[in-house]
Coordinates of C-alpha atoms and ligand atoms in Angstrom, one line a residue:
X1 CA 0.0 0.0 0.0
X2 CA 1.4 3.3 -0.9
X3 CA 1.4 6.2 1.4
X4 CA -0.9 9.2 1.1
X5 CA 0.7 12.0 3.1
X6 CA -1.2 14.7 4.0
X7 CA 0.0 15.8 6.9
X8 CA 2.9 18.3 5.6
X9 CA 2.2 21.1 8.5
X10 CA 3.6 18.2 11.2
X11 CA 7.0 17.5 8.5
X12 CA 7.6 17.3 5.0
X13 CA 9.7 14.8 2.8
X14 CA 13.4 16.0 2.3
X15 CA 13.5 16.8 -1.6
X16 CA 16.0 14.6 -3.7
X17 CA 17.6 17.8 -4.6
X18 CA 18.1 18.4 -1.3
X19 CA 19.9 15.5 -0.4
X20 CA 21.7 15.4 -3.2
X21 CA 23.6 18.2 -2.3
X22 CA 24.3 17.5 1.4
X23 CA 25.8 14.1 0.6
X24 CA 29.3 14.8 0.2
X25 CA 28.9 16.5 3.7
X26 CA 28.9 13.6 6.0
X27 CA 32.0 11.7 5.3
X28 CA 34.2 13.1 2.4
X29 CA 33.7 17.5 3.3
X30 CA 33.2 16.8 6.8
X31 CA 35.8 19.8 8.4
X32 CA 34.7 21.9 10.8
X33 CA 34.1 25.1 9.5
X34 CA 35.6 27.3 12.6
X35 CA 39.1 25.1 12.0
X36 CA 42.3 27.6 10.4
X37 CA 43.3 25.0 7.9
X38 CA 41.8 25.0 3.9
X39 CA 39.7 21.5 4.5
X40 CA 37.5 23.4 7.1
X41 CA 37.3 26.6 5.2
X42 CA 36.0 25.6 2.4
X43 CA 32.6 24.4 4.5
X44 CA 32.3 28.2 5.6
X45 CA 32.2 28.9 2.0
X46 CA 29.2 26.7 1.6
X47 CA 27.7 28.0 5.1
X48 CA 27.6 31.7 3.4
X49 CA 25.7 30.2 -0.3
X50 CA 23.1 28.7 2.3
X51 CA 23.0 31.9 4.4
X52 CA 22.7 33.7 1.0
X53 CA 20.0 31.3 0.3
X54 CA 17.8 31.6 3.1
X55 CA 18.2 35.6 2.4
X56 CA 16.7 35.3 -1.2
X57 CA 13.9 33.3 -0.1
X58 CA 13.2 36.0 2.6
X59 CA 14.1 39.1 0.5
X60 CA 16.7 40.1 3.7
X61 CA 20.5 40.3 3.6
X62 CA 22.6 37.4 4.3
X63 CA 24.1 38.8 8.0
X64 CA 20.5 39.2 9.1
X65 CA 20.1 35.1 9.2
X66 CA 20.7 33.2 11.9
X67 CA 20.9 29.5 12.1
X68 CA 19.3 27.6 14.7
X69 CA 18.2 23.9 15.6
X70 CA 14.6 24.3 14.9
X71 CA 11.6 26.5 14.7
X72 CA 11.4 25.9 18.3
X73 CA 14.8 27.5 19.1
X74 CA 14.0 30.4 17.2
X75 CA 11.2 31.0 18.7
X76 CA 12.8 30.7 21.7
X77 CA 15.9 32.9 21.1
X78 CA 13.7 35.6 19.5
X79 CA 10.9 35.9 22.9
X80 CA 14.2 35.7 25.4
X81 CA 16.5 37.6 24.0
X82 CA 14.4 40.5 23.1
X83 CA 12.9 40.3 26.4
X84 CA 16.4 40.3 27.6
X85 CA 17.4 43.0 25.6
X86 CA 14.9 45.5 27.0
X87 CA 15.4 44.7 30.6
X88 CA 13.0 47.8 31.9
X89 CA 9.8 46.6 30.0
X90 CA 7.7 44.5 31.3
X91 CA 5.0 42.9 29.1
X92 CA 4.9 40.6 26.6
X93 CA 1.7 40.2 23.9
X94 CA 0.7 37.0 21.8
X95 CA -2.2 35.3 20.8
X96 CA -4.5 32.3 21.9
X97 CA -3.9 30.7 19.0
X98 CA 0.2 30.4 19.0
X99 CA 2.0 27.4 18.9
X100 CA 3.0 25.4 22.1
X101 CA 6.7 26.8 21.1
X102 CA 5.5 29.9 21.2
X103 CA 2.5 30.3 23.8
X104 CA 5.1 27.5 26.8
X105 CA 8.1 30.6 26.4
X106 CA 5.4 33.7 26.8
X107 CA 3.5 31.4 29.7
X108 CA 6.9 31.1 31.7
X109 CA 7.5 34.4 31.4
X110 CA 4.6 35.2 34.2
X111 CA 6.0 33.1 36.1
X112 CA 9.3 35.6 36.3
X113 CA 6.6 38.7 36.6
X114 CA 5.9 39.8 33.7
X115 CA 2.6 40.9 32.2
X116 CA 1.5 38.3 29.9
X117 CA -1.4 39.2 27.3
X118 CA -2.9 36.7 25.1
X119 CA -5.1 38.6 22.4
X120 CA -8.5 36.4 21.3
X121 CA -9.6 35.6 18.2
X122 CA -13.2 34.9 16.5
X123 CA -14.3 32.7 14.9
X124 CA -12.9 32.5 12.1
X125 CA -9.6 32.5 14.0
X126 CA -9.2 36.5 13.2
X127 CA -7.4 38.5 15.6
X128 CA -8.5 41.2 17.4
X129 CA -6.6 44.3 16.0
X130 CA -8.4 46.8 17.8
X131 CA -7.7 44.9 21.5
X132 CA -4.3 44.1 20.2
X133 CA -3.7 47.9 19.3
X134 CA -4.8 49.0 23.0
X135 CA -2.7 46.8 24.6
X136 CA 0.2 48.3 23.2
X137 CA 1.9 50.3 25.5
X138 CA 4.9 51.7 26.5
X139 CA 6.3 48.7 29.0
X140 CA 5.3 46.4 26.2
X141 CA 9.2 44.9 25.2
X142 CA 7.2 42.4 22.8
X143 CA 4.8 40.6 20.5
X144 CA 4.9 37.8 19.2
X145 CA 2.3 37.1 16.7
X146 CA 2.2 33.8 14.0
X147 CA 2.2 34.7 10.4
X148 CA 0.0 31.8 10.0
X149 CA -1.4 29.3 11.8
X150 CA -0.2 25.5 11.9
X151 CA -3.7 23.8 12.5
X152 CA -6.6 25.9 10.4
X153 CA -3.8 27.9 7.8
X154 CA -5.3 31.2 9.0
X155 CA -2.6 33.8 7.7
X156 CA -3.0 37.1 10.0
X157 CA -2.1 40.2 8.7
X158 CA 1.4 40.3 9.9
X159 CA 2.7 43.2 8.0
X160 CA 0.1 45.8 9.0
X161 CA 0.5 44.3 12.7
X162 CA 4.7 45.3 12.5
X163 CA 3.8 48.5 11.7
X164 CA 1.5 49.1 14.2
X165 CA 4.1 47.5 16.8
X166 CA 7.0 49.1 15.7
X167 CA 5.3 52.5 15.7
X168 CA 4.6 52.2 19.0
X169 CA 8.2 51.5 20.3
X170 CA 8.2 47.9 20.9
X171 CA 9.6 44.7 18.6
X172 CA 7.9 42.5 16.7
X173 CA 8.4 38.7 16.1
X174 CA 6.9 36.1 13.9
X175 CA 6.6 32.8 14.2
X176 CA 6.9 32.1 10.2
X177 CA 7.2 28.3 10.5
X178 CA 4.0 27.7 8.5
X179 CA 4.3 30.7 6.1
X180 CA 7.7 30.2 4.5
X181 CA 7.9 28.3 1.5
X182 CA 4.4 28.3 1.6
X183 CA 3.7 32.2 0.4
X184 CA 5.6 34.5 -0.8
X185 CA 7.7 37.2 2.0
X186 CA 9.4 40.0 2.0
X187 CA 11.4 41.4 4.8
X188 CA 12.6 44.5 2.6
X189 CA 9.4 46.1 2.6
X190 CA 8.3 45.1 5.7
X191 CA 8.5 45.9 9.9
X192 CA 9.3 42.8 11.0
X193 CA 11.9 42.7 13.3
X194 CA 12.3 39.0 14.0
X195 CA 11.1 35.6 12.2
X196 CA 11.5 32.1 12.8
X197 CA 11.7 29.6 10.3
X198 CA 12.1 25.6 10.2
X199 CA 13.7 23.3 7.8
X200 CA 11.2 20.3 8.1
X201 CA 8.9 22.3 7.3
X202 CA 10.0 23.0 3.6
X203 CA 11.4 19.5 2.8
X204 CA 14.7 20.2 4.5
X205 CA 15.8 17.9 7.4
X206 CA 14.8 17.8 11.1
X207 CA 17.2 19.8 13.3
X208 CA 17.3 23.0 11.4
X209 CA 16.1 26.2 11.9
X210 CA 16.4 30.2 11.2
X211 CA 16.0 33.4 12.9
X212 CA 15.8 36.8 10.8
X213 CA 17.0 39.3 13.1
X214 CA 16.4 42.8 11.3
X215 CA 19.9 44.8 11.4
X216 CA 19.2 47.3 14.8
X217 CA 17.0 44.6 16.5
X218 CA 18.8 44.7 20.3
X219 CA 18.8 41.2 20.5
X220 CA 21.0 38.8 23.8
X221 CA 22.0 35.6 22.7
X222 CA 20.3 32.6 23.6
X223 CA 23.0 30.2 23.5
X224 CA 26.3 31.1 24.5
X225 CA 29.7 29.1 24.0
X226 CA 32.1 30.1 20.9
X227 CA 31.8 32.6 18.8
X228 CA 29.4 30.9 15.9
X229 CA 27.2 32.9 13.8
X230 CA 28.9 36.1 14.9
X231 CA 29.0 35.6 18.9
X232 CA 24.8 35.7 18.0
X233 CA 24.1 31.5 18.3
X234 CA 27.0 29.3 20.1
X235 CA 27.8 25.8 18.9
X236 CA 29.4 24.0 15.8
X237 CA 27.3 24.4 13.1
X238 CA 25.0 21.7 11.5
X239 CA 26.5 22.2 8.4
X240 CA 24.5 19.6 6.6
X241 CA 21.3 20.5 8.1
X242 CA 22.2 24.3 7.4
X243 CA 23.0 23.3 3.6
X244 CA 19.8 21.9 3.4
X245 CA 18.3 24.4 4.4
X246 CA 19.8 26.8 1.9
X247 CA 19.1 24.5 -0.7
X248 CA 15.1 24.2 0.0
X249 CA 14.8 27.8 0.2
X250 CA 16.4 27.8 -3.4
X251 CA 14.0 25.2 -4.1
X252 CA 11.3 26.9 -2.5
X253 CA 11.8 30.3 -4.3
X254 CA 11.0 28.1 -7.5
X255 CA 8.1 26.7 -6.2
X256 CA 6.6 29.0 -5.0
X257 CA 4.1 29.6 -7.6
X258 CA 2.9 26.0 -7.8
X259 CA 2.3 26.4 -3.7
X260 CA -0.3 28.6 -4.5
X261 CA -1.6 26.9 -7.9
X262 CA -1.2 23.2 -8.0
X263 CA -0.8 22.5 -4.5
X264 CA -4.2 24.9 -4.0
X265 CA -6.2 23.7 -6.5
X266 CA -6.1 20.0 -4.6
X267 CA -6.7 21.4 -1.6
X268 CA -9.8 23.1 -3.0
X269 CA -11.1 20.2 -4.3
X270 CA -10.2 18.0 -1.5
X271 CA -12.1 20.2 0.4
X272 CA -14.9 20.7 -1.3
X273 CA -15.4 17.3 -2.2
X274 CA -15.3 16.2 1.6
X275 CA -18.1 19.1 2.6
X276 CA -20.1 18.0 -0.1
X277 CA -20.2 14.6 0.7
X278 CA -19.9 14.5 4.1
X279 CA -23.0 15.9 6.0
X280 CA -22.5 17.7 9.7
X281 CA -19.2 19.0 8.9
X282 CA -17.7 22.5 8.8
X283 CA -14.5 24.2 7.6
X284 CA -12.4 26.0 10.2
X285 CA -10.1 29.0 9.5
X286 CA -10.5 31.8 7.5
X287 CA -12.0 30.7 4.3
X288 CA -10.3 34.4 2.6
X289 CA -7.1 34.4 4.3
X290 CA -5.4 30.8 4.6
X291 CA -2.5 28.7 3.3
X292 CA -2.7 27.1 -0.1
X293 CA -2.3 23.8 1.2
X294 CA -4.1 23.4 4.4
X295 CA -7.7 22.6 5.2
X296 CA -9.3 21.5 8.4
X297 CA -12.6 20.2 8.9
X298 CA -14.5 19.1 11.5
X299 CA -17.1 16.1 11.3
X300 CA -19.4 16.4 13.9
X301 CA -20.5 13.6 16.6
X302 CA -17.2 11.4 15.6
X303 CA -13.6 11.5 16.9
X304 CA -11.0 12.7 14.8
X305 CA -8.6 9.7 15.8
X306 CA -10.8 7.4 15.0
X307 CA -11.1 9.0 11.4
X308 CA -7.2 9.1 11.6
X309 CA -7.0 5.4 12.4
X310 CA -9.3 4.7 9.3
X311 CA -7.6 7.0 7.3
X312 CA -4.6 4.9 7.8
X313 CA -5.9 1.5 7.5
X314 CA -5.9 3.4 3.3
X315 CA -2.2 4.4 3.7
X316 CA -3.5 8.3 4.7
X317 CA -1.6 10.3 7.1
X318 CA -3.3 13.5 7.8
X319 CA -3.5 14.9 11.6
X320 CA -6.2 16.3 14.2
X321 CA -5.2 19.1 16.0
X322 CA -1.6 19.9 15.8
X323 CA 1.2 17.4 16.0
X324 CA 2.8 18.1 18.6
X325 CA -0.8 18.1 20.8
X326 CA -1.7 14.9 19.6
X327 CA -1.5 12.3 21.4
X328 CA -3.4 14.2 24.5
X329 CA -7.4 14.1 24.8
X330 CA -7.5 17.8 25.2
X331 CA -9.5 19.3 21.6
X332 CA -7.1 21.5 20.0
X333 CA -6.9 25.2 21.9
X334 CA -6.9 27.2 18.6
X335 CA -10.2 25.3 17.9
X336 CA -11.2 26.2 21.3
X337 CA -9.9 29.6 21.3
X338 CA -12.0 30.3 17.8
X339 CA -15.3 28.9 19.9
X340 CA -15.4 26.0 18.0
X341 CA -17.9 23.5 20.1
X342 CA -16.5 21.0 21.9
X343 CA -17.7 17.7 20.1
X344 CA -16.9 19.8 17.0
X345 CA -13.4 20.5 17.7
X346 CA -13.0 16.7 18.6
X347 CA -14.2 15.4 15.5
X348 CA -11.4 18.0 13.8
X349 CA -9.3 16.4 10.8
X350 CA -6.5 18.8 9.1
X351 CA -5.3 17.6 5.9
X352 CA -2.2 19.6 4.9
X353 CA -0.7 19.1 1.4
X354 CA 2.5 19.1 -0.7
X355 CA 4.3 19.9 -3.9
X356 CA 4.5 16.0 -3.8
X357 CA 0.2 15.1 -3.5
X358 CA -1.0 13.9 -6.6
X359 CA -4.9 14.5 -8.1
X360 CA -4.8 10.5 -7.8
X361 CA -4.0 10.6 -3.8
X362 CA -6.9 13.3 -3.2
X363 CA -9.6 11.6 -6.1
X364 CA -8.6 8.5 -3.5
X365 CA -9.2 10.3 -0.5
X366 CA -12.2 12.3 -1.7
X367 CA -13.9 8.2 -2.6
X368 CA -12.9 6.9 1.1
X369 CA -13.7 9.7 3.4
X370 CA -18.0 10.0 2.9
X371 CA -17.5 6.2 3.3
X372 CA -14.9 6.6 7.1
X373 CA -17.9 9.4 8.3
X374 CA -20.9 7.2 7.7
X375 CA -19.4 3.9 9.1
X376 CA -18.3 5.6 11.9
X377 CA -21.1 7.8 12.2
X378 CA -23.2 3.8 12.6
X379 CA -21.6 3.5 15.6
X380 CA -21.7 6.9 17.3
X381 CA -23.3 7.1 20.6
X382 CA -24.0 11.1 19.6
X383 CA -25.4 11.2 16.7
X384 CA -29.6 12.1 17.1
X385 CA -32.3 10.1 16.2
Ligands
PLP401 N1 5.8 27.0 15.2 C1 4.9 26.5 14.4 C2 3.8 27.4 13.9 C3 4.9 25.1 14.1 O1 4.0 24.6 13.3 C4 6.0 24.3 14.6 C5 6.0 22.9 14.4 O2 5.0 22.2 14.1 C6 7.0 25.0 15.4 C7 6.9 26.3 15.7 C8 8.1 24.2 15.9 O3 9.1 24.0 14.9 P1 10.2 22.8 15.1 O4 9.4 21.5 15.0 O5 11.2 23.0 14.0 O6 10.8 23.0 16.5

């Protein structure tokens, strides 16, 4: 049975073209790139094409990149070292919606005094400009806002949201993991002051990450040791995973156009074919503002595991609620946050897609998934008479 993978918001495949390139890396150019002699200088050559890479991708200069181990570092670096950085400020503002990476580093932070402030969202998953506006102030040192989110695709509107940030005197970070590769960005024309990125994501390896740290940003290290990446991130380098990452972002920047066409286009009909079939179920996110290639749906009165397990009985992957919350009973927070009922957000399934899906893998999917819903709709306690 071949696999179906759907589920390309939890990892992605590494592209051929990708590993093609970091081969040589592990056991014929394997020097390390901080050594004096010529055999370890010539990885810091390839270092700086990634770096240059990740820049294009981003429309940024090169010596704004920094690499990292994974979205979750970034995210991590970016909330404590700005934080650190303005030591006489002393509140932080996100959103309910955030990723655990994201919302777990803000959530400590009350523990250490600060004001923490986690801006709503309806319920289409929209954030509350106006509230976020007021809560601006002049002890805010932060906010952290996603540029899109990992579960329904909802793409805020991060630009207009740096602007009003950085007017008001305080710095702004994105959690990008979800947006790049996916849309396009660009950090020239924009107020960002720092983004995270992941290579898994974007059919790079595990174990690699990115933080764009806008030139100015007063920004304290995170990890501290030698004098990598310009004193900014301590530690050898992942040089394979970093040349991966490079690579996909070159691969990305090619792509990016069938993202938003091909990859779209089986969404859209994934998605429609599954509401039109399926009766009780309803679309969550923002139907006018979302990522080409994610959809979530909930199914009323059935558990979205138990549609998972089905799924995968057919060689489907495809997730409910995020993956890093599966696993736990609790329904997703965003879906909770955006007032999604209860046995709705239960019954959630998110489907994200690839440049790698076929119109064969989702005509497939589109012929199982009335059949998965009724069956299991047989044996549902909830469903009325
Ligand atoms: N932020 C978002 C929005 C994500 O979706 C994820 C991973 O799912 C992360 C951060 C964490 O990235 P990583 O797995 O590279 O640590």
């Amino acid at each position: 049975m071949d696999t179906i993978y759907f589920d390309n918001n939890a990892t992605t495949k590494v592209a051929e073209e990708v590993l093609e390139e970091i081969k040589p890396l592990f056991c014929d150019l394997y020097g390390n790139p901080s050594s004096m002699h010529s055999f370890g200088g010539q990885i810091g050559k390839r270092i700086d094409t990634a770096r240059c890479r990740v820049a294009s991708l981003l429309n940024c200069d090169p010596s704004e990149i920094i690499f990292t181990s994974c979205g979750t570092e970034s995210d991590n670096a970016a909330i404590k070292g700005a934080i650190a950085a303005a030591p006489n400020k002393r509140k932080v503002i996100t959103t309910r919606v955030e990723h655990p990476a994201v919302l777990a580093v803000v959530r400590d932070l009350e523990n250490l005094g600060y004001t923490v402030v986690e801006i709503g969202v309806d319920k289409l998953g929209r954030i509350d400009l106006t509230e976020l506006e007021r809560q601006i102030d002049g002890n805010t040192a932060l906010v952290t806002i996603m540029y899109a989110n990992n579960e329904t695709g909802t793409i805020f509107p991060v630009e207009e949201i740096a602007r009003m940030v950085t007017d008001k005197g305080a710095v702004f970070h994105t959690d990008a993991v979800q947006a790049v590769g996916k849309i396009p960005l660009d950090l020239a024309k924009s107020h960002i002051d720092l983004l995270s990125l992941s290579g898994h994501k974007l059919h790079a390896p595990k174990g690699i990450g990115a933080l764009y740290v806008r030139k100015g940003t007063r920004l304290s290290p995170f990890m501290l040791g030698g004098h990598q990446e310009a004193g900014r991130r301590a530690g050898t380098e992942n040089v394979p995973g970093i040349v991966a990452l490079g690579k996909a972002c070159e691969l990305a920047m090619r792509n990016i156009e069938i993202e938003n066409t091909k990859v779209k286009a089986l969404r859209d009909r994934l998605e429609t074919e599954i509401m039109k079939t399926c009766s009780d179920c309803r679309l969550n996110g923002d139907p006018e503002s979302r990522l080409p290639n994610t959809t979530n749906i909930s199914f009323e009165y059935i558990e979205g595991e138990a549609i998972l397990l089905m799924l995968d009985r057919y060689g489907i992957c495809a997730s409910s609620g995020s993956a890093c919350t599966s696993g736990s009973l609790e329904p997703s927070h965003v879906l909770r946050a955006m007032g999604v009922p209860f046995t709705a957000a239960h019954g959630s399934i998110r489907f994200s897609l690839s440049r790698y899906n076929t119109a064969d893998q989702v005509d497939f999917t589109i012929e199982k998934m009335p059949q998965i819903v009724n069956l299991l709709r047989k044996l549902s306690p909830f469903v009325p008479d």
